Short mmCIF file of C-alpha atoms and ligand atoms in Angstrom, two decimals:
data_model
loop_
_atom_site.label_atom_id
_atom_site.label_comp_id
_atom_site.label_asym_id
_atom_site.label_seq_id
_atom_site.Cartn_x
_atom_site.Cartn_y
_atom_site.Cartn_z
CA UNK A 1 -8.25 27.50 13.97
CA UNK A 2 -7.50 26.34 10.60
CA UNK A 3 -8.11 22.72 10.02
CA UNK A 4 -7.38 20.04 7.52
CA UNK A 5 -9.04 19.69 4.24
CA UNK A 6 -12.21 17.94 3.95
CA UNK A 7 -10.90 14.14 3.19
CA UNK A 8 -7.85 13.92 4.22
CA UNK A 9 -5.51 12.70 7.73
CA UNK A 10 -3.02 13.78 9.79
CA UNK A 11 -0.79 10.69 10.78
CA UNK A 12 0.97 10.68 13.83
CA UNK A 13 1.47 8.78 16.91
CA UNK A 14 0.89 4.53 17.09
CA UNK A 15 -0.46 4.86 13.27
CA UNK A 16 2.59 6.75 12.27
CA UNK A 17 4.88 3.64 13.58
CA UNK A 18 2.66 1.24 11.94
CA UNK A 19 2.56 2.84 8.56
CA UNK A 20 6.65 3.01 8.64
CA UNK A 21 6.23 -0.78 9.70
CA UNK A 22 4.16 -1.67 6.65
CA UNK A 23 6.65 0.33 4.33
CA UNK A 24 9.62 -1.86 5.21
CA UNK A 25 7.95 -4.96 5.09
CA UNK A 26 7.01 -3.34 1.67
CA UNK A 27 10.10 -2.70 0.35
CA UNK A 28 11.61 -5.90 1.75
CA UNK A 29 8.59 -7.72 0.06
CA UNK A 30 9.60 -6.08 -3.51
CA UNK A 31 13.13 -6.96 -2.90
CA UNK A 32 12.28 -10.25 -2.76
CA UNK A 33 9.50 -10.16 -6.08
CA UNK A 34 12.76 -8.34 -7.53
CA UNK A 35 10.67 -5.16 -8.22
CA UNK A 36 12.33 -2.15 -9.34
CA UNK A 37 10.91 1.23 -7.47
CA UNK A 38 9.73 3.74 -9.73
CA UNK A 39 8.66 7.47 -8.22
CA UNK A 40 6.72 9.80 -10.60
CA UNK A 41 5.41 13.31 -10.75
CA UNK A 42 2.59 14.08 -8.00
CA UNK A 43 0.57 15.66 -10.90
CA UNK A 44 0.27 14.95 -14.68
CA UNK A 45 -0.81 16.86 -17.98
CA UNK A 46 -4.44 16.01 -17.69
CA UNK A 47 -4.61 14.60 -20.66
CA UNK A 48 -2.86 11.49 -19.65
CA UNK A 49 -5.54 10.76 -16.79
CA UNK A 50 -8.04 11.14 -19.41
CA UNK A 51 -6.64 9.03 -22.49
CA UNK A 52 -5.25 6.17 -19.58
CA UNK A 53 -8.15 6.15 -17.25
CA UNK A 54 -11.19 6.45 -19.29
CA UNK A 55 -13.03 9.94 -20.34
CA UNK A 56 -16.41 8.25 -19.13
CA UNK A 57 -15.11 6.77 -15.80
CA UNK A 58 -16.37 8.43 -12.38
CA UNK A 59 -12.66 9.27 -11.28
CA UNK A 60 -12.30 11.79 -14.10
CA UNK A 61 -15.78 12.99 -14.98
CA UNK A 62 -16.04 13.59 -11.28
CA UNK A 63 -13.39 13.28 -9.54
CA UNK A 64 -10.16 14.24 -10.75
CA UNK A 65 -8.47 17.77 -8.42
CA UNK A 66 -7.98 19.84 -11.91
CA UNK A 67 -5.67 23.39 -12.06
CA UNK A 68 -4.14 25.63 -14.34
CA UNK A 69 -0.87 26.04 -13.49
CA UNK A 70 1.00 29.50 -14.30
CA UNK A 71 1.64 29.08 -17.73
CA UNK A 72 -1.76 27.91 -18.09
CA UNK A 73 -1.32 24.51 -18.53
CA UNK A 74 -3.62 22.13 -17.50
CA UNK A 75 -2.81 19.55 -14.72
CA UNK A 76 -4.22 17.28 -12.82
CA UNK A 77 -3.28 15.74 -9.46
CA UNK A 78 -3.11 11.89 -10.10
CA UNK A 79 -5.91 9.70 -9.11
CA UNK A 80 -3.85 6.68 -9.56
CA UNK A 81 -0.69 5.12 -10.09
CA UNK A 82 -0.97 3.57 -13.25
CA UNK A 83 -0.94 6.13 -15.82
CA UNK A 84 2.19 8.07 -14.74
CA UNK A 85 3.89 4.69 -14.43
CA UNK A 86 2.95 3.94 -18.12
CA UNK A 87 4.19 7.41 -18.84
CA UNK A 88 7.49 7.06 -17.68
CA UNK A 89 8.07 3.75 -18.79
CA UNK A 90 7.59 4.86 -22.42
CA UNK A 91 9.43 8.45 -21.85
CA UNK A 92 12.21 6.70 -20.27
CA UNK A 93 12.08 3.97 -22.53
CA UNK A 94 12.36 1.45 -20.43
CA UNK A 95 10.34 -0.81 -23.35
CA UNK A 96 14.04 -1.04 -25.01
CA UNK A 97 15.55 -2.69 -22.16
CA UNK A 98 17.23 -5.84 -22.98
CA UNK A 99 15.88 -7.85 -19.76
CA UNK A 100 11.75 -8.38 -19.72
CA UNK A 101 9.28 -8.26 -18.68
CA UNK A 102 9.80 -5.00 -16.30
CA UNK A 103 8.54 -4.79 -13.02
CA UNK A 104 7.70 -1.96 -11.23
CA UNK A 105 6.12 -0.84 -7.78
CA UNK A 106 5.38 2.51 -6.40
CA UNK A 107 3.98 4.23 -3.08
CA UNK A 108 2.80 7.49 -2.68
CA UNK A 109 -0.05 9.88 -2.55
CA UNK A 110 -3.97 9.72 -4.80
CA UNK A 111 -6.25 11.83 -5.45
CA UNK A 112 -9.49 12.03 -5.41
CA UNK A 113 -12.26 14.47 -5.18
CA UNK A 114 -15.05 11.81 -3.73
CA UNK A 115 -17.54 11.89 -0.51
CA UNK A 116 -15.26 11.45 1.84
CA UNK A 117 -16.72 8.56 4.39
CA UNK A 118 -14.89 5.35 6.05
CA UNK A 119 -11.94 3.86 3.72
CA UNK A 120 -12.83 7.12 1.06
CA UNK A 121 -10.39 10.06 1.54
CA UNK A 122 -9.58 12.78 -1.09
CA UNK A 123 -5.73 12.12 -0.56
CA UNK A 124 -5.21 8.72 0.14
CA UNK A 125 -2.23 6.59 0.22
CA UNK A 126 -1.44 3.20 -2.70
CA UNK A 127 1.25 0.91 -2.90
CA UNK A 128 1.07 -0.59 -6.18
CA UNK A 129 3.11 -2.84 -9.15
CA UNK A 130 3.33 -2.46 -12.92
CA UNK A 131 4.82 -5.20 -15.45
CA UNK A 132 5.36 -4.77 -18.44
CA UNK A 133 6.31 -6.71 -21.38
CA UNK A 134 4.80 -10.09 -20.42
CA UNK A 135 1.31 -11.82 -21.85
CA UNK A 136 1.73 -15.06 -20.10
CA UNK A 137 -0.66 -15.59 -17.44
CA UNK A 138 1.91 -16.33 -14.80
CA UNK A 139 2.51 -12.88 -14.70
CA UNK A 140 -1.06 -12.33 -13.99
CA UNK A 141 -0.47 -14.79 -10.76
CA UNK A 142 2.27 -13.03 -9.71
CA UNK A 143 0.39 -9.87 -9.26
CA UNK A 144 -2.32 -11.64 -7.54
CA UNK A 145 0.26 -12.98 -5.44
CA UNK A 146 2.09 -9.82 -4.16
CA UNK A 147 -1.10 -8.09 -1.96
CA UNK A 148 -2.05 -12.08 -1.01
CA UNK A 149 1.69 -12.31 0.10
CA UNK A 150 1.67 -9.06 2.06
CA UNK A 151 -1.38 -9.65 4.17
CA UNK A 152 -0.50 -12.68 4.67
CA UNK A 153 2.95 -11.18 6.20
CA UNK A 154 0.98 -8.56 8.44
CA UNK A 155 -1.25 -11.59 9.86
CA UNK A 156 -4.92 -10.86 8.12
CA UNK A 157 -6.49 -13.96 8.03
CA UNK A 158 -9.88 -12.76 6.61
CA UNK A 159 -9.57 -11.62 3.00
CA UNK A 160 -10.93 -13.19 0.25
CA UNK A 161 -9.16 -12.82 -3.70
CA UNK A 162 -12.06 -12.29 -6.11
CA UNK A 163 -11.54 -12.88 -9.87
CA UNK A 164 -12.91 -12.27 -13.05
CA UNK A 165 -11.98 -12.13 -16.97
CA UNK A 166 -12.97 -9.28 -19.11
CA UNK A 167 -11.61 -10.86 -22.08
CA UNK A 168 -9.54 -9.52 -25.05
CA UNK A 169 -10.56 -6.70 -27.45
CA UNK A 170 -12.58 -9.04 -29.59
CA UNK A 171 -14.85 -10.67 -26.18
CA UNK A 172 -14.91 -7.67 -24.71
CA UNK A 173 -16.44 -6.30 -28.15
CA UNK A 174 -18.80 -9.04 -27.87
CA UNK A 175 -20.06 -8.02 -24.24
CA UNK A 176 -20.64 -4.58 -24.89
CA UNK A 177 -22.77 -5.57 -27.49
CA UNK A 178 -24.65 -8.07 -25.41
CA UNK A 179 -24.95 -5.05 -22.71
CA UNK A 180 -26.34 -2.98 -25.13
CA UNK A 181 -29.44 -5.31 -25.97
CA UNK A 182 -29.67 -5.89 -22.62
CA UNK A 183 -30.22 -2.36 -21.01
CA UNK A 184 -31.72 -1.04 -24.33
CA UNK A 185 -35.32 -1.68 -23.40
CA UNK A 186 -34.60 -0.51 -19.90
CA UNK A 187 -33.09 2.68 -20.50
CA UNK A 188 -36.18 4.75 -18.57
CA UNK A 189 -35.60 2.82 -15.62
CA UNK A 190 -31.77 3.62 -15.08
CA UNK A 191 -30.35 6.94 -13.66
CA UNK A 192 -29.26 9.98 -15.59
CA UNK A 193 -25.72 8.67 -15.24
CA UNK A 194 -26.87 5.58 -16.51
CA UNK A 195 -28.48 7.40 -19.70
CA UNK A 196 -25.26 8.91 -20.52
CA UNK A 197 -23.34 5.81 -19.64
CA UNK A 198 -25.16 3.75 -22.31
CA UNK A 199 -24.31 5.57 -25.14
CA UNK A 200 -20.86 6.38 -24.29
CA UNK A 201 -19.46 3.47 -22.17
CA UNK A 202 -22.10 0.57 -21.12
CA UNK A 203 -19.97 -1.12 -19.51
CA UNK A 204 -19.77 1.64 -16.47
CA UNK A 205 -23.56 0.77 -16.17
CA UNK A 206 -22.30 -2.51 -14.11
CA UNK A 207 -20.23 0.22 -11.47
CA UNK A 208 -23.13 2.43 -10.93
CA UNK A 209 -23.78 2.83 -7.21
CA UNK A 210 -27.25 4.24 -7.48
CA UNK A 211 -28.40 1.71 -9.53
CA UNK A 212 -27.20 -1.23 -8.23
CA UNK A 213 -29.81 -3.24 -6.32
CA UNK A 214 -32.20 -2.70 -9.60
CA UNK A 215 -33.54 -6.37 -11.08
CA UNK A 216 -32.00 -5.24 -14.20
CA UNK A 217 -28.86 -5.18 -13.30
CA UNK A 218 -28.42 -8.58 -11.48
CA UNK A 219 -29.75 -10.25 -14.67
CA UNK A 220 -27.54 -8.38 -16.97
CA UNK A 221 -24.93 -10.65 -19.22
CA UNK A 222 -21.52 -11.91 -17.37
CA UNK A 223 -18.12 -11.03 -18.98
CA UNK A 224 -17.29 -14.68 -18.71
CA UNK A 225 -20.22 -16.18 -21.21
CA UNK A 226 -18.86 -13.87 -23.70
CA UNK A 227 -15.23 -15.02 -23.68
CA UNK A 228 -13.33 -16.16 -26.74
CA UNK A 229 -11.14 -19.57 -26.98
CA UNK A 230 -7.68 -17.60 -26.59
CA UNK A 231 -9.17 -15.64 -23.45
CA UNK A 232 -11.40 -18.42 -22.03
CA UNK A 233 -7.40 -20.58 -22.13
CA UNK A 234 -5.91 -16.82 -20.65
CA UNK A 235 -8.42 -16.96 -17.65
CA UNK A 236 -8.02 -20.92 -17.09
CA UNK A 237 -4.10 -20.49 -16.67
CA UNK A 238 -4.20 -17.61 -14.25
CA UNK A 239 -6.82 -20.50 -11.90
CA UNK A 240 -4.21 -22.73 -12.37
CA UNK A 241 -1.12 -20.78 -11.14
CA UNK A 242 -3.13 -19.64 -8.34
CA UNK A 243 -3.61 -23.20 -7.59
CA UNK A 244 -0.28 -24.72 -7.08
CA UNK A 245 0.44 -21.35 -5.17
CA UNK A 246 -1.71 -22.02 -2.51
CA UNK A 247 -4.38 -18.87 -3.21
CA UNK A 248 -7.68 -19.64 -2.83
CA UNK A 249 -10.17 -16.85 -4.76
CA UNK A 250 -13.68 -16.97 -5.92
CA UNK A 251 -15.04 -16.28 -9.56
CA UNK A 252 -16.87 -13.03 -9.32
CA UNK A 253 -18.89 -12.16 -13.09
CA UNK A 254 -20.06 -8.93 -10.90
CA UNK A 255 -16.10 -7.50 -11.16
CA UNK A 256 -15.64 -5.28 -14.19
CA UNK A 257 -13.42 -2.36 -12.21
CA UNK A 258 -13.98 1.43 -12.17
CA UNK A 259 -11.52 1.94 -14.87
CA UNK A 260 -11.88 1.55 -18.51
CA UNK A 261 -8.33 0.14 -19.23
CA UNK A 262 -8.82 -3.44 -18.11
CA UNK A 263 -8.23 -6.83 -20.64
CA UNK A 264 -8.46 -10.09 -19.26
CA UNK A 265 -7.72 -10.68 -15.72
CA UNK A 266 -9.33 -8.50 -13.47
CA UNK A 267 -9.34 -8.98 -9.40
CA UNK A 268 -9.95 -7.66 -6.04
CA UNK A 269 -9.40 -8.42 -2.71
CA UNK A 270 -11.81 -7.77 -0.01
CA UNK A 271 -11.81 -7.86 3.79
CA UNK A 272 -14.18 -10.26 4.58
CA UNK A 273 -14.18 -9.31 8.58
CA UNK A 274 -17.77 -9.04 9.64
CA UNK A 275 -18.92 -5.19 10.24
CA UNK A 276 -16.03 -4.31 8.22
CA UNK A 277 -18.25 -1.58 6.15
CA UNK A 278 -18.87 -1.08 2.49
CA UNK A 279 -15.59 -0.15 1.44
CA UNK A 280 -13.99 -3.62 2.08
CA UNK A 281 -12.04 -3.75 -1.19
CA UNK A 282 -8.45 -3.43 0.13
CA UNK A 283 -7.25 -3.75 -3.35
CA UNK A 284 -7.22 -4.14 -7.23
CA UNK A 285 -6.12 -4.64 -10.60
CA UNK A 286 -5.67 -6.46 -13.57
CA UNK A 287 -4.08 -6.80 -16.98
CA UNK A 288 -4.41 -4.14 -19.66
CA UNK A 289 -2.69 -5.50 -23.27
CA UNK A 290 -3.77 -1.82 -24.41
CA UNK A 291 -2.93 0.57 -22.84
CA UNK A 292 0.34 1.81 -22.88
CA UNK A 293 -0.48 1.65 -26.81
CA UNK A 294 -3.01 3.93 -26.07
CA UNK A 295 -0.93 6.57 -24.14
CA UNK A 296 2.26 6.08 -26.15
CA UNK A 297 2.29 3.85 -29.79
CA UNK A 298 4.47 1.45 -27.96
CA UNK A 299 2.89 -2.09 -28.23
CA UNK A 300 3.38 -3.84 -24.84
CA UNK A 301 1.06 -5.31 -22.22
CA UNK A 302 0.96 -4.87 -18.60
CA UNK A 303 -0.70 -6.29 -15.35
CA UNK A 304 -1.01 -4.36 -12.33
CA UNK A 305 -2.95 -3.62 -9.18
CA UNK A 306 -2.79 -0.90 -6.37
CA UNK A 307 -3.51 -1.53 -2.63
CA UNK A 308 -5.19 1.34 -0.70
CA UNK A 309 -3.30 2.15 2.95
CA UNK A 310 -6.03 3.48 4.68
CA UNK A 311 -8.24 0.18 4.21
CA UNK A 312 -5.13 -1.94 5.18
CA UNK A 313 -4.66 0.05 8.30
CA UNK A 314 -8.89 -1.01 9.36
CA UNK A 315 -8.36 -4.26 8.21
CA UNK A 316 -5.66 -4.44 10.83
CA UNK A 317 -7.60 -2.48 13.51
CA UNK A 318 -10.17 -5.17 12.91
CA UNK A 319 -8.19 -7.85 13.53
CA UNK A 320 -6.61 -6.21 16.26
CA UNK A 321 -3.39 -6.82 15.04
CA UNK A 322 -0.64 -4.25 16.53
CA UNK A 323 2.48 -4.09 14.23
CA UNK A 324 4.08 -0.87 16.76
CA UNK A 325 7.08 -1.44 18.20
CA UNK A 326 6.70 0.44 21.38
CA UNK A 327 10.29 -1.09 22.72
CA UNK A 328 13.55 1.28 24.08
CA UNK A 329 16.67 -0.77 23.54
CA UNK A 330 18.11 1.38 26.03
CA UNK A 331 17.17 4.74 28.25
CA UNK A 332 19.84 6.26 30.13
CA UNK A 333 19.01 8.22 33.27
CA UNK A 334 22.04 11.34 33.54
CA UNK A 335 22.72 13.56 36.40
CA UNK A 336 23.48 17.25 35.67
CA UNK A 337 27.36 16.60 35.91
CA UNK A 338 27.06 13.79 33.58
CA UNK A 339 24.69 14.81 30.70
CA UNK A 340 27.60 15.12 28.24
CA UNK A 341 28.82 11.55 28.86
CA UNK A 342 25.27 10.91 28.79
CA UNK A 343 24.74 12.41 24.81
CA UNK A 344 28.49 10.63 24.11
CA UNK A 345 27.05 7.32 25.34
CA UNK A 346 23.77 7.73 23.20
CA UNK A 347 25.70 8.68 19.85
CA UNK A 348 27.61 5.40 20.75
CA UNK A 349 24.71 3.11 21.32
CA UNK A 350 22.65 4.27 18.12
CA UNK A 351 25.46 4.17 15.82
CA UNK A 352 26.21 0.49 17.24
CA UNK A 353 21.97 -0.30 15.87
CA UNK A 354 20.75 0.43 19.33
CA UNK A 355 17.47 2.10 19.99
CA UNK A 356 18.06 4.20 22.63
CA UNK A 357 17.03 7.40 24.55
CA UNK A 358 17.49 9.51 28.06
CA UNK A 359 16.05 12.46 29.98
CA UNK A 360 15.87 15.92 28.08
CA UNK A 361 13.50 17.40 30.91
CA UNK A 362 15.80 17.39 33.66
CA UNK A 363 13.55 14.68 35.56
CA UNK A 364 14.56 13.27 39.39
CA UNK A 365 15.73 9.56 39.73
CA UNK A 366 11.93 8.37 40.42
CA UNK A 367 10.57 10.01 37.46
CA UNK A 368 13.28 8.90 34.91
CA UNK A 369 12.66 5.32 36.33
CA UNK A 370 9.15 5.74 35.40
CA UNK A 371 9.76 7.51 31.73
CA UNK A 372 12.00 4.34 30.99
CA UNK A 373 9.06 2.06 32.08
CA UNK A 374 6.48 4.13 29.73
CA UNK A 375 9.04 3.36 27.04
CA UNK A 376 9.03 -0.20 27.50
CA UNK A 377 12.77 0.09 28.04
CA UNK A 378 14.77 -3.50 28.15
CA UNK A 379 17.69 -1.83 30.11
CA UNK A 380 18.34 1.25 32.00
CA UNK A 381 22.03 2.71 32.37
CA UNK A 382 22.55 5.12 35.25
CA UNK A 383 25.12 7.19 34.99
CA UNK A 384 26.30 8.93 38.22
CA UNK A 385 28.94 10.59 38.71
CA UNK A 386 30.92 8.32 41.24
CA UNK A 387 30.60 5.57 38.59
CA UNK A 388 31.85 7.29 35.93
CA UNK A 389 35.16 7.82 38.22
CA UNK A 390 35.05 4.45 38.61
CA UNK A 391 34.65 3.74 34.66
CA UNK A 392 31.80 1.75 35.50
CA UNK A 393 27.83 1.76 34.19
CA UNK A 394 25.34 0.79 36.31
CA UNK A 395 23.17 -1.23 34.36
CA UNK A 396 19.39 -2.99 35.23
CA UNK A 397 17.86 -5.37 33.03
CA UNK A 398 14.32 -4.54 33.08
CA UNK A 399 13.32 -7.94 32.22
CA UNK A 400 15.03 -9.99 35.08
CA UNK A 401 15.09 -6.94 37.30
CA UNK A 402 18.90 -8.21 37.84
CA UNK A 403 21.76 -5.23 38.34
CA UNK A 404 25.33 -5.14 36.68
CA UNK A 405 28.11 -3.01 37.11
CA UNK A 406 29.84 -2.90 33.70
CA UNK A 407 32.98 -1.52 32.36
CA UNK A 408 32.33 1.22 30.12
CA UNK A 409 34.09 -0.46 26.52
CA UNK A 410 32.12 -3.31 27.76
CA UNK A 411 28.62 -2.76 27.31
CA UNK A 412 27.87 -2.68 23.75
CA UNK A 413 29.51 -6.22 23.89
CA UNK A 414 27.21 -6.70 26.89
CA UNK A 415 24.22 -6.00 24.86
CA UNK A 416 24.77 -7.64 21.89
CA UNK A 417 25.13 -10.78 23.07
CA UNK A 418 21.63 -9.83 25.21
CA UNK A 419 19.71 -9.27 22.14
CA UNK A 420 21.07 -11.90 20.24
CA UNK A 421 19.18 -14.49 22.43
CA UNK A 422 15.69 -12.83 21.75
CA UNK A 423 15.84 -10.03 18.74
CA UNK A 424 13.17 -11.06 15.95
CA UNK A 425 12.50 -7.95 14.77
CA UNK A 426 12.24 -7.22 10.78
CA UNK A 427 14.94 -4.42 10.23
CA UNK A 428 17.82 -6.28 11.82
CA UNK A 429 17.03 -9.80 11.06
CA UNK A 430 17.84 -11.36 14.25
CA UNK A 431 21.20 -9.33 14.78
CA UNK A 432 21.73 -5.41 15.72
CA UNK A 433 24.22 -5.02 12.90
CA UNK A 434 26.17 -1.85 13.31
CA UNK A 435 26.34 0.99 10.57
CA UNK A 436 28.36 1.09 7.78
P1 LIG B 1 -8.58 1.34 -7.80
O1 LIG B 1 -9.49 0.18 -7.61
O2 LIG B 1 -9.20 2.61 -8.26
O3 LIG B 1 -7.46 0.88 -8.82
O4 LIG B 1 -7.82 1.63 -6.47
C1 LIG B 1 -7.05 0.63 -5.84
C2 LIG B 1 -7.24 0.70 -4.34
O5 LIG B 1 -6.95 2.00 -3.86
C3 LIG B 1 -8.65 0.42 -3.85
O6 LIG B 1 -8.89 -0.96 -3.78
C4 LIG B 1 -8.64 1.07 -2.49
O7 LIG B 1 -8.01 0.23 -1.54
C5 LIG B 1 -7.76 2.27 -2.71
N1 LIG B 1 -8.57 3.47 -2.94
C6 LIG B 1 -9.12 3.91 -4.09
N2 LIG B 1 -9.79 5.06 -3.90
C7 LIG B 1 -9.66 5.36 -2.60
C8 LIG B 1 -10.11 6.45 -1.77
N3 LIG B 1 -10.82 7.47 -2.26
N4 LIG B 1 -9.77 6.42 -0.44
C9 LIG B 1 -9.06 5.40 0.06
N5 LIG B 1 -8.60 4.37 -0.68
C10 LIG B 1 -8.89 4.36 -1.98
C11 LIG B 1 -6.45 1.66 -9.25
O8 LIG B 1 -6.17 2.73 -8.78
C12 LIG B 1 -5.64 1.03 -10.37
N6 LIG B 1 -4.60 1.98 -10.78
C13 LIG B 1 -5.05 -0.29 -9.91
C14 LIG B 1 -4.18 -0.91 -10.95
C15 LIG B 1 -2.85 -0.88 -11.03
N7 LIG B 1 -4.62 -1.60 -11.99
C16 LIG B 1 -3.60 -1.99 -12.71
N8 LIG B 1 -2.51 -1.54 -12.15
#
């Protein structure tokens, strides 16, 4: 039997239902940010990954799924979302829009050639923004706000926002010199890594997983001390925004981010359920005033961040929170004479914005009854033959357990007016509205 590849999932089932779930509270949530959606390319020219993300990071010294395509090109299947945003916004020259700052989100496929182990797959899933254009730290807030927002919205009550400033180009100039002093007369205690880290980028010293717990490293200098007036004022404003909107977050010196394009602002936030595991970062970001200079001569700033699916979907687990909804509007139980008014009757519920279902197995009475229960259905329709002579449905609330012989043209008025007492559910805001 052939079987998946190492690292990644099948979805399918409850999780399948949830995922779709989380996407529409998603795109709702964007809608309401007033996000524009932006979809690029699966894979890249990898020179893009390695100009945006960092030559010296892990991701694309290690981990990046490289190919030659046909005409010998080489690509790379992206590891983020970031750089092929920045890409398009300058090919599509969206910097010569009239209205700024633009704001982007995106959802799709990463990838990543890591040890695959809880909350680290090798095709994984982010949702993630872009804006561009802005330097003010309310945009920097605003970002912070969306994942804060979203959780929130799916009921997790135990994450915590952690913060830090890298700085601009001048501080962050200043750190890596203060790094360098630091881990010079150490250099025979770090790993190999480490070694090569040092002289290209020490900054990736901080991410290293093997040397972590080392003495040296917990006394090494914090981003923060090393902060200029302008950035030091930057890093103040973001605390302050967060502030009157409610978000609580710690200062965390330790947060420097696997990537090299970070300015300023960076942040995480974590799952701080107990037993949660060592992947608890559900998500990340921060502001890079660089960047899309770097990939493309245009001079504009951006803020981002990119939640991971796969940790959002533990989180939940852990906090047994169950977004499925396992409801049937509607199952109709046919006979054999009636099965086309049966499929007639369907096409006319689901158009109308009813979920509903019926027998495709030829089932008896008993067994349909019990389907329709599996289903969680609200109402049954039985649709015998004598009825239909009649021009009446047979129709049990599965709720009250109450029966109701109903005229045929009546029953979509029938259930309307049920489900308009009780319907709360996100896609139809309170109402089944029909289709267009
Ligand atoms: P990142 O921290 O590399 O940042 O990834 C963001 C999130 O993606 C992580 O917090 C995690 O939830 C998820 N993630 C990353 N790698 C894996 C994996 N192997 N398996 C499962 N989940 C994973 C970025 O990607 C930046 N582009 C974020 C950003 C956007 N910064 C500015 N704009």
């Amino acid at each position: 039997m052939i079987q998946k590849p190492k690292g990644t999932y099948d979805v399918y089932g409850k999780e399948g239902q949830t995922i779709l779930y989380i996407e529409n509270v998603l795109r709702a949530l964007m809608d309401r940010y007033d996000y524009e959606y932006v979809r690029t390319p699966h894979f890249e020219a990898s020179e893009l990954f390695h100009r945006a993300v960092g030559e010296t990071t892990d991701i694309v010294t290690k981990e990046t799924y490289d190919f030659l395509d046909r005409g010998e090109r080489k690509m790379t299947l992206r590891p983020e979302g970031t750089a092929g945003v920045i890409r398009s916004f300058i090919e599509n020259k969206m910097y010569a829009r009239d209205v700024m700052p633009v704001k982007t989100w995106y959802y799709g496929p990463m990838y990543r050639y890591e040890r695959p182990q809880a909350g680290r797959f090798r095709e994984f899933y982010q949702f993630g923004v872009e804006v561009f254009g802005s330097q003010d730290a309310m945009a920097d807030a605003e970002v912070i706000s969306i994942p804060v927002t979203l959780y929130k919205l799916l009921g997790l009550k135990g994450i915590k926002v952690n913060i830090n400033s890298l700085g601009d180009t001048e501080s962050r100039e200043k750190y890596r010199e203060a790094l360098i002093q630091h881990f010079k007369p150490h250099l025979s205690e770090l790993c190999e890594d480490c070694k090569e880290r040092f002289s290209k980028n020490p900054l990736r010293i901080l991410d290293c997983k093997v040397d972590h717990d080392l003495e040296i490293m917990k006394k090494a200098p914090k981003t923060i001390d090393y902060l200029n007036e302008a950035s030091k004022k930057h890093f103040e404003k973001v605390q302050e925004y967060l502030k009157v909107m409610d978000i609580p977050y710690s200062i965390h010196p330790g947060i420097v981010r696997g990537l090299d394009y970070y300015t300023h602002t960076v942040f995480e936030v974590e799952a701080s359920v107990e037993g949660f595991g060592s992947q608890n970062v559900l998500c990340g970001g921060g502001r890079y005033n660089n960047l899309v200079k770097n990939i493309g001569d245009v001079d504009v700033p951006g803020v981002g961040f990119a939640l991971g699916m796969e940790r959002l979907m533990t989180a939940l687990r852990y906090e047994q929170i169950d977004l499925c909804n396992n409801t049937l509007d509607v199952y109709i139980i046919p006979f054999e004479e009636t099965k086309k008014e049966a499929i007639s009757l369907l096409q006319e519920l689901r158009l109308s914005g009813f979920k509903a279902d019926t027998d495709y197995m030829n089932k008896n009475i008993k067994a349909n009854f019990k389907q329709a229960d599996k289903k969680n259905a609200r109402f049954l329709i039985l649709l015998g033959e004598d009825e239909l002579e009649q021009n009446l449905l047979t129709v049990k609330d599965n709720h009250t357990k109450e029966e109701y012989k109903i005229q045929k043209e009546e029953l979509i008025a029938f259930l309307d007016e049920a489900f308009e007492e009780e319907c709360t559910c996100e896609e139809c805001g309170g109402s089944h509205e029909e289709m267009e």
